[in-house]
N, CA and C atoms as an extended XYZ file, in Angstrom:
306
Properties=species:S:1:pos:R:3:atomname:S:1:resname:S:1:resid:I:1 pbc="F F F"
N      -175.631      -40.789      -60.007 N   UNK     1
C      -174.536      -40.066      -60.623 CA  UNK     1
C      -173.909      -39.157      -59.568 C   UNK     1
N      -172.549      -39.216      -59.680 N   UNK     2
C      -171.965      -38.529      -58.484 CA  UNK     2
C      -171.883      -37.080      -58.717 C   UNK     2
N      -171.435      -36.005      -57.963 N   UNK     3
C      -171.148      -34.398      -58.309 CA  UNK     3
C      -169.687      -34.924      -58.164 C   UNK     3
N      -169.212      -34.127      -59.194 N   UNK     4
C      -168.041      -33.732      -58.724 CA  UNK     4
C      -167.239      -31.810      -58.615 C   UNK     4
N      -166.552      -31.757      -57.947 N   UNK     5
C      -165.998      -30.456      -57.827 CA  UNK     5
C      -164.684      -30.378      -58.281 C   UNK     5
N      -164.160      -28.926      -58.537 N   UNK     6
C      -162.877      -28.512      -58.532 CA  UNK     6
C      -162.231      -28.147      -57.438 C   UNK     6
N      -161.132      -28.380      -57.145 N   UNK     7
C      -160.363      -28.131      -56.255 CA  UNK     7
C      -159.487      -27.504      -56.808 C   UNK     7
N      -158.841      -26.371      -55.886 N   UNK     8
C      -157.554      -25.480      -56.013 CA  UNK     8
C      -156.394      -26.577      -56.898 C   UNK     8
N      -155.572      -26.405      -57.670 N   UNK     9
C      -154.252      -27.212      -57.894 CA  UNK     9
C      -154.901      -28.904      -57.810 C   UNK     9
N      -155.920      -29.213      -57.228 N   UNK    10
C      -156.059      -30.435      -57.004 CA  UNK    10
C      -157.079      -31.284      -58.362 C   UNK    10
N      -156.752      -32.862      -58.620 N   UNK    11
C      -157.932      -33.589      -59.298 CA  UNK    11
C      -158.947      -33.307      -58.827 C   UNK    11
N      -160.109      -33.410      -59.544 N   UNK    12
C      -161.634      -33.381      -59.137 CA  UNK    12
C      -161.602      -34.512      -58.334 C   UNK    12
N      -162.190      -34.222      -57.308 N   UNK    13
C      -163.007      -35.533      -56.087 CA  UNK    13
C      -164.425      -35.413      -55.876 C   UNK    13
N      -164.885      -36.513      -55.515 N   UNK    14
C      -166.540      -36.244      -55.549 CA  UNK    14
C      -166.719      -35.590      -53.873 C   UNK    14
N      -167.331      -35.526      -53.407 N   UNK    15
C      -167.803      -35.189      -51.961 CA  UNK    15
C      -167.700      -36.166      -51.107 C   UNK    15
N      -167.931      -37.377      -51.234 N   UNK    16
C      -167.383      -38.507      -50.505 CA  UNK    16
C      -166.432      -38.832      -50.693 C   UNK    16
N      -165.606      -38.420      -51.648 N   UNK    17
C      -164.236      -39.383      -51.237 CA  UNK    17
C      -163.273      -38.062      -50.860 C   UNK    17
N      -163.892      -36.893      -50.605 N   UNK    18
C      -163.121      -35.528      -49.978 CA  UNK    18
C      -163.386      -35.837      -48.500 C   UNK    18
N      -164.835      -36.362      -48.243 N   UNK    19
C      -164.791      -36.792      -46.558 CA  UNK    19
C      -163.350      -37.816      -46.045 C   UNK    19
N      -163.288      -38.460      -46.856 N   UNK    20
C      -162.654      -39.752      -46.221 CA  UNK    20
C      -161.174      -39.272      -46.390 C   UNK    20
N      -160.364      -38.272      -46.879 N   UNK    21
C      -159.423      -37.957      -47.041 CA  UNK    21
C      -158.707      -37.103      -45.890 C   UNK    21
N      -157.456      -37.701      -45.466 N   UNK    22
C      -156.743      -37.519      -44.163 CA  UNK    22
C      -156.819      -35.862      -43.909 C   UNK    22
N      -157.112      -35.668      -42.514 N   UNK    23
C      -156.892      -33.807      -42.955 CA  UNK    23
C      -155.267      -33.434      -42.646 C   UNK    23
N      -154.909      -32.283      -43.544 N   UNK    24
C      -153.598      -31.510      -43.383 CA  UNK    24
C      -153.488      -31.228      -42.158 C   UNK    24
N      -151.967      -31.142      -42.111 N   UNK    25
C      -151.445      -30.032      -40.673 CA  UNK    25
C      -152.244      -29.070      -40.773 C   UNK    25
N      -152.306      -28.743      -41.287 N   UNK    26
C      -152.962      -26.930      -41.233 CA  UNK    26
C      -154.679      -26.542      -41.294 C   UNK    26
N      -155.164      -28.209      -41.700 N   UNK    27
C      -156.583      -27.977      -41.314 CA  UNK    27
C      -156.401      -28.584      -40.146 C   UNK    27
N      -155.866      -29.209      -39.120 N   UNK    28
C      -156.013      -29.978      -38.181 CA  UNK    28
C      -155.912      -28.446      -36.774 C   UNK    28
N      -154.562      -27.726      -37.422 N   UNK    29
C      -154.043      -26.653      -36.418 CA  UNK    29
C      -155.754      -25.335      -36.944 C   UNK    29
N      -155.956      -25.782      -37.789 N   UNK    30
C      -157.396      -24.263      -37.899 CA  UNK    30
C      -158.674      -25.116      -36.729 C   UNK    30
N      -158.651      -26.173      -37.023 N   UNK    31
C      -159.612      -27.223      -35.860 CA  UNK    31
C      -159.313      -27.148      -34.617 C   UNK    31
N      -158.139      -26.776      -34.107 N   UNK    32
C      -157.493      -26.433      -32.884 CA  UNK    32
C      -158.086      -25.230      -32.617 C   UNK    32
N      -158.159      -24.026      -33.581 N   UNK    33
C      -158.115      -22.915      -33.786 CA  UNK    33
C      -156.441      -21.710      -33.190 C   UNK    33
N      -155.547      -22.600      -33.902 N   UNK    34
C      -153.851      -22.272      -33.638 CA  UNK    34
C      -153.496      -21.868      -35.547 C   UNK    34
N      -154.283      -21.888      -36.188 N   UNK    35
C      -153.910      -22.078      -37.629 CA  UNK    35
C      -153.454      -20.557      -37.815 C   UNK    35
N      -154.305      -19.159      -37.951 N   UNK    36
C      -153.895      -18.496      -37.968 CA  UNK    36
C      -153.349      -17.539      -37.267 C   UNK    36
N      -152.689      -17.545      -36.172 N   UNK    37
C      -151.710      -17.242      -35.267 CA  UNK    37
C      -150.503      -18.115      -35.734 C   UNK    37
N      -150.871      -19.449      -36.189 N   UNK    38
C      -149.236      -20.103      -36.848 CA  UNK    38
C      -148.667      -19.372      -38.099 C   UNK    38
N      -149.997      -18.967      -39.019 N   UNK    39
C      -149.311      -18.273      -39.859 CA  UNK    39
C      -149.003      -17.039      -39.428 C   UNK    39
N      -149.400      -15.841      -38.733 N   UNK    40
C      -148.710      -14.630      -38.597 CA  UNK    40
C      -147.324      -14.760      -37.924 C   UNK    40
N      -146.993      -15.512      -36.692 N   UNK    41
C      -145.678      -16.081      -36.458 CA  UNK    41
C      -145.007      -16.786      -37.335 C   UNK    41
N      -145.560      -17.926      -38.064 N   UNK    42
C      -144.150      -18.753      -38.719 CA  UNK    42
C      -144.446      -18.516      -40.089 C   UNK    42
N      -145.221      -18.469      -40.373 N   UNK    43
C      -145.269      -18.086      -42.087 CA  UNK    43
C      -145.696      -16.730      -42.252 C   UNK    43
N      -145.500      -15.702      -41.764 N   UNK    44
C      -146.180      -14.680      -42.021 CA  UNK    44
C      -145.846      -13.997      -43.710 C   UNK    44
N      -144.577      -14.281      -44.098 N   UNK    45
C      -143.732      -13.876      -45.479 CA  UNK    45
C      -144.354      -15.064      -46.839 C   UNK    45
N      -144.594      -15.942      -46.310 N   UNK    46
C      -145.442      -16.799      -47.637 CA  UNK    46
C      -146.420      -16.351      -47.792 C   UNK    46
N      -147.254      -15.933      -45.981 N   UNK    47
C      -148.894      -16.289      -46.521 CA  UNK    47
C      -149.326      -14.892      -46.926 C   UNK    47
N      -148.229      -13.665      -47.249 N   UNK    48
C      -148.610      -12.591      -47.628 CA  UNK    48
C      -147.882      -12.412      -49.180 C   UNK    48
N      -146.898      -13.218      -49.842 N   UNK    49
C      -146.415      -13.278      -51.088 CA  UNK    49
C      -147.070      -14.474      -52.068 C   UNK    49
N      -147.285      -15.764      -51.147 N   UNK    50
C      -147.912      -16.113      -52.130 CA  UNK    50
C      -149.593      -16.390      -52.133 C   UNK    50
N      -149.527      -15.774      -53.400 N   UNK    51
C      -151.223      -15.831      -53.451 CA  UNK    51
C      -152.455      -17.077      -52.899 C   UNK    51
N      -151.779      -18.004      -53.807 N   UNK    52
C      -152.202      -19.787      -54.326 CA  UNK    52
C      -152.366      -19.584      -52.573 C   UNK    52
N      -150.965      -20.088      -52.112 N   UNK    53
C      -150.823      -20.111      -50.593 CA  UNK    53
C      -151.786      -19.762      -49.377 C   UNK    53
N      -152.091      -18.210      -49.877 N   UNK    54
C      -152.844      -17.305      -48.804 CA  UNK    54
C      -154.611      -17.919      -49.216 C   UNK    54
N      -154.681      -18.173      -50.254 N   UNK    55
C      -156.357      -18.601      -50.904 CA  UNK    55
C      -156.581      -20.295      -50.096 C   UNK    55
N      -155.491      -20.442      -49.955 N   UNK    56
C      -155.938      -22.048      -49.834 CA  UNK    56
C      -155.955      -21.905      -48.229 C   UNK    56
N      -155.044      -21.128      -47.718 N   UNK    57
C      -154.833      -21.415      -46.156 CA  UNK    57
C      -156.312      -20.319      -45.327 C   UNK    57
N      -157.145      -19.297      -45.979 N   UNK    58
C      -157.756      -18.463      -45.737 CA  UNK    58
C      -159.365      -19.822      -46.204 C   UNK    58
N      -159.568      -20.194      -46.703 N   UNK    59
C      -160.314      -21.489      -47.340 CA  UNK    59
C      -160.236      -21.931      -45.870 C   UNK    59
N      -159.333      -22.720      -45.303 N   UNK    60
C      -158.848      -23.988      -44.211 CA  UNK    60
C      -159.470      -22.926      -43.127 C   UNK    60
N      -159.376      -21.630      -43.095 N   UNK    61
C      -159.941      -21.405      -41.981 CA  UNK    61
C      -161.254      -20.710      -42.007 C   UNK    61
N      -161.650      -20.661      -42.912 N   UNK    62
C      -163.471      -20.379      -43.198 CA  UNK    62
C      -164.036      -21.859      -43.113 C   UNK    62
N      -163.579      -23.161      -43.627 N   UNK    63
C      -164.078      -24.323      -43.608 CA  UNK    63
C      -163.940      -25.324      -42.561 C   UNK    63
N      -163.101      -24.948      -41.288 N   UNK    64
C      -162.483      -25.668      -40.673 CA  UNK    64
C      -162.093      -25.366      -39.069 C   UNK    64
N      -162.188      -24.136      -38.929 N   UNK    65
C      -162.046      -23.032      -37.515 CA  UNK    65
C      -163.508      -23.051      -37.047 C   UNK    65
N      -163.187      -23.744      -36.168 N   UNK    66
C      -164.524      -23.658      -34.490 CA  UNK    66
C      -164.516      -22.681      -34.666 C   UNK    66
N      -164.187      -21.464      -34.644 N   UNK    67
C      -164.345      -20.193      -33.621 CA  UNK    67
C      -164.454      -19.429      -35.184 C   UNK    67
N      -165.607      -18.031      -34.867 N   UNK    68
C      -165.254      -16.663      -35.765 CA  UNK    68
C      -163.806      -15.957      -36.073 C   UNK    68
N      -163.105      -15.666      -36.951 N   UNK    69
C      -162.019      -15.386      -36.840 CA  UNK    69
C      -161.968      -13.800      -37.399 C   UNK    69
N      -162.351      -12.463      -36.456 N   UNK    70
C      -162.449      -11.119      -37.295 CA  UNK    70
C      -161.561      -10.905      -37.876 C   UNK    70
N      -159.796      -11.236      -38.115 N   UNK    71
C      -159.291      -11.101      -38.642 CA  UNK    71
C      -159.038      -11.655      -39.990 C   UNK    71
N      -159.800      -12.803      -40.306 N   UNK    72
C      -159.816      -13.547      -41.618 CA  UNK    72
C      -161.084      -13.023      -42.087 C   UNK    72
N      -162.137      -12.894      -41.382 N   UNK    73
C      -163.070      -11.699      -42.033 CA  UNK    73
C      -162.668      -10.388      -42.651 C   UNK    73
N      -161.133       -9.669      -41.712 N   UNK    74
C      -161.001       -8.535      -42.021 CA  UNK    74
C      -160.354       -8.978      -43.361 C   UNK    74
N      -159.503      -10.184      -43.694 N   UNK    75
C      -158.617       -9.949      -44.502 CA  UNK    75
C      -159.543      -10.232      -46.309 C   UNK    75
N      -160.938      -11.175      -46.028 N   UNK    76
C      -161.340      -11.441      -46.705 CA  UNK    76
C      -162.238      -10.313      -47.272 C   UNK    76
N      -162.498       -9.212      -46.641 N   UNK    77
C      -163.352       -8.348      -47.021 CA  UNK    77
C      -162.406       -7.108      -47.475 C   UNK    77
N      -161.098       -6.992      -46.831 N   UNK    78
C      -159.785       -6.434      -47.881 CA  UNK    78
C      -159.883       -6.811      -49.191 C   UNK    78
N      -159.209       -8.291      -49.427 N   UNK    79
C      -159.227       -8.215      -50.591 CA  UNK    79
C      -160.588       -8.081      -51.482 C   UNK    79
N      -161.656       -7.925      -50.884 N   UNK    80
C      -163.024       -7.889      -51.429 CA  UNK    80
C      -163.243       -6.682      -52.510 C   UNK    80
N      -162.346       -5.517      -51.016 N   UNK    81
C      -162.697       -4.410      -51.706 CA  UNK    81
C      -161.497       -3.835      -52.646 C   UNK    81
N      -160.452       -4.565      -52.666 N   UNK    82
C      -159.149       -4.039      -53.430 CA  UNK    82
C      -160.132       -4.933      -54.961 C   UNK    82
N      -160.849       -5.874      -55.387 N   UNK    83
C      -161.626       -6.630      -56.276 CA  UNK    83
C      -162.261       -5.683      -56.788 C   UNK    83
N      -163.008       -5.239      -56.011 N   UNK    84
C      -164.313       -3.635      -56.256 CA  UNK    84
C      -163.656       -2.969      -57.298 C   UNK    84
N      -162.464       -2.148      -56.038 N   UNK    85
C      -161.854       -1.536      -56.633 CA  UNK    85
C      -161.904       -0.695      -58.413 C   UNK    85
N      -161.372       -2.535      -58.416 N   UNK    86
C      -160.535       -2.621      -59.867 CA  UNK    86
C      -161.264       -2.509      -60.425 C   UNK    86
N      -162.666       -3.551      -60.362 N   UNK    87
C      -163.676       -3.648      -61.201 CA  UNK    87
C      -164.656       -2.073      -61.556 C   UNK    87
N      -164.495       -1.459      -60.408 N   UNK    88
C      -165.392       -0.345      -60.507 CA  UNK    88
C      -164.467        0.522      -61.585 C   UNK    88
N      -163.210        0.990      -61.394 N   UNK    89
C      -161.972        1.464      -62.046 CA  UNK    89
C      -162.116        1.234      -63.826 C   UNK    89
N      -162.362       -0.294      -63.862 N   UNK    90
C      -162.696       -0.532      -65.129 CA  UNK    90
C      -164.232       -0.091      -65.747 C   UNK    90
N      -165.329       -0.535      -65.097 N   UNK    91
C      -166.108        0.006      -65.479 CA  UNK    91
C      -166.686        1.536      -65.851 C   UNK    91
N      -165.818        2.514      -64.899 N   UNK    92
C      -165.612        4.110      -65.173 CA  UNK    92
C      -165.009        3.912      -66.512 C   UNK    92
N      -163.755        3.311      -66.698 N   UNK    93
C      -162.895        3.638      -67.664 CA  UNK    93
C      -164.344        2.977      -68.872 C   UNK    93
N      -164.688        2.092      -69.305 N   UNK    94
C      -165.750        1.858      -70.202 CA  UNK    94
C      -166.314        2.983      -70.767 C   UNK    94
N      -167.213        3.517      -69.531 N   UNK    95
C      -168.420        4.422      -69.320 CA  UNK    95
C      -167.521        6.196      -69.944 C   UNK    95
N      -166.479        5.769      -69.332 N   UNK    96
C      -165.755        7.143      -70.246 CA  UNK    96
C      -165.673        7.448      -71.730 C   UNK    96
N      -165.035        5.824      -72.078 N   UNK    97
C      -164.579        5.719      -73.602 CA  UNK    97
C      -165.883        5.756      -74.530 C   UNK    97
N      -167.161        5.682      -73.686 N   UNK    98
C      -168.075        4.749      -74.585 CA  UNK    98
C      -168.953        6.607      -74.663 C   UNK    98
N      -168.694        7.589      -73.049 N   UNK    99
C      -168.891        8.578      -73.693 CA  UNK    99
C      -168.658        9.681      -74.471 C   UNK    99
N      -167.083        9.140      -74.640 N   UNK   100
C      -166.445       10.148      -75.854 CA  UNK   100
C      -167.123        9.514      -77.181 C   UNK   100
N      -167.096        8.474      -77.412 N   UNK   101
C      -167.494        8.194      -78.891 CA  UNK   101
C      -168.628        8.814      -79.174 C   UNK   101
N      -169.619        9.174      -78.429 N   UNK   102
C      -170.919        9.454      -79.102 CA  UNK   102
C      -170.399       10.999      -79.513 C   UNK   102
């Protein structure tokens, strides 16, 4: 029985038939390790408006970049903590409401 996964926007594929599938420009340029330097020069206005965009192209270079990239570390541990954030934000707000009621 095969696994299968979800993919971003994409049909489920099993793991073998994701091997055999041609790679993108943009995983080919993160294999170079030119991917994200292409986006701060030529896309820098997509890959910071659109979300979908920035998740999938930040993916290509955690899965796909020879080299450590501190800046996709930095950006991934940004949005890590803008996540916290919120979550912590909400959980105060809980812990507030739940101690007025008593």
């Amino acid at each position: 029985m095969s696994r299968f996964r979800l993919e971003p926007d994409r049909s489920p594929v099993s793991a073998h038939q994701q091997a055999v599938l041609p790679l993108s420009y943009y995983e080919q340029l993160a294999e170079a390790g030119a991917l994200y330097d292409f986006l701060q020069t030529n896309m820098h206005e997509r890959f910071d408006a659109d979300p979908a965009f920035r998740a999938d192209m930040l993916r290509i270079l955690l899965d796909r970049s020879q080299v450590v990239l501190p800046e996709v570390e930095w950006e991934l541990l940004s949005e890590l903590s803008t996540a916290l954030e919120v979550f912590f934000t909400a959980v105060e707000q809980c812990h507030s409401k739940h101690r007025e009621s008593l």
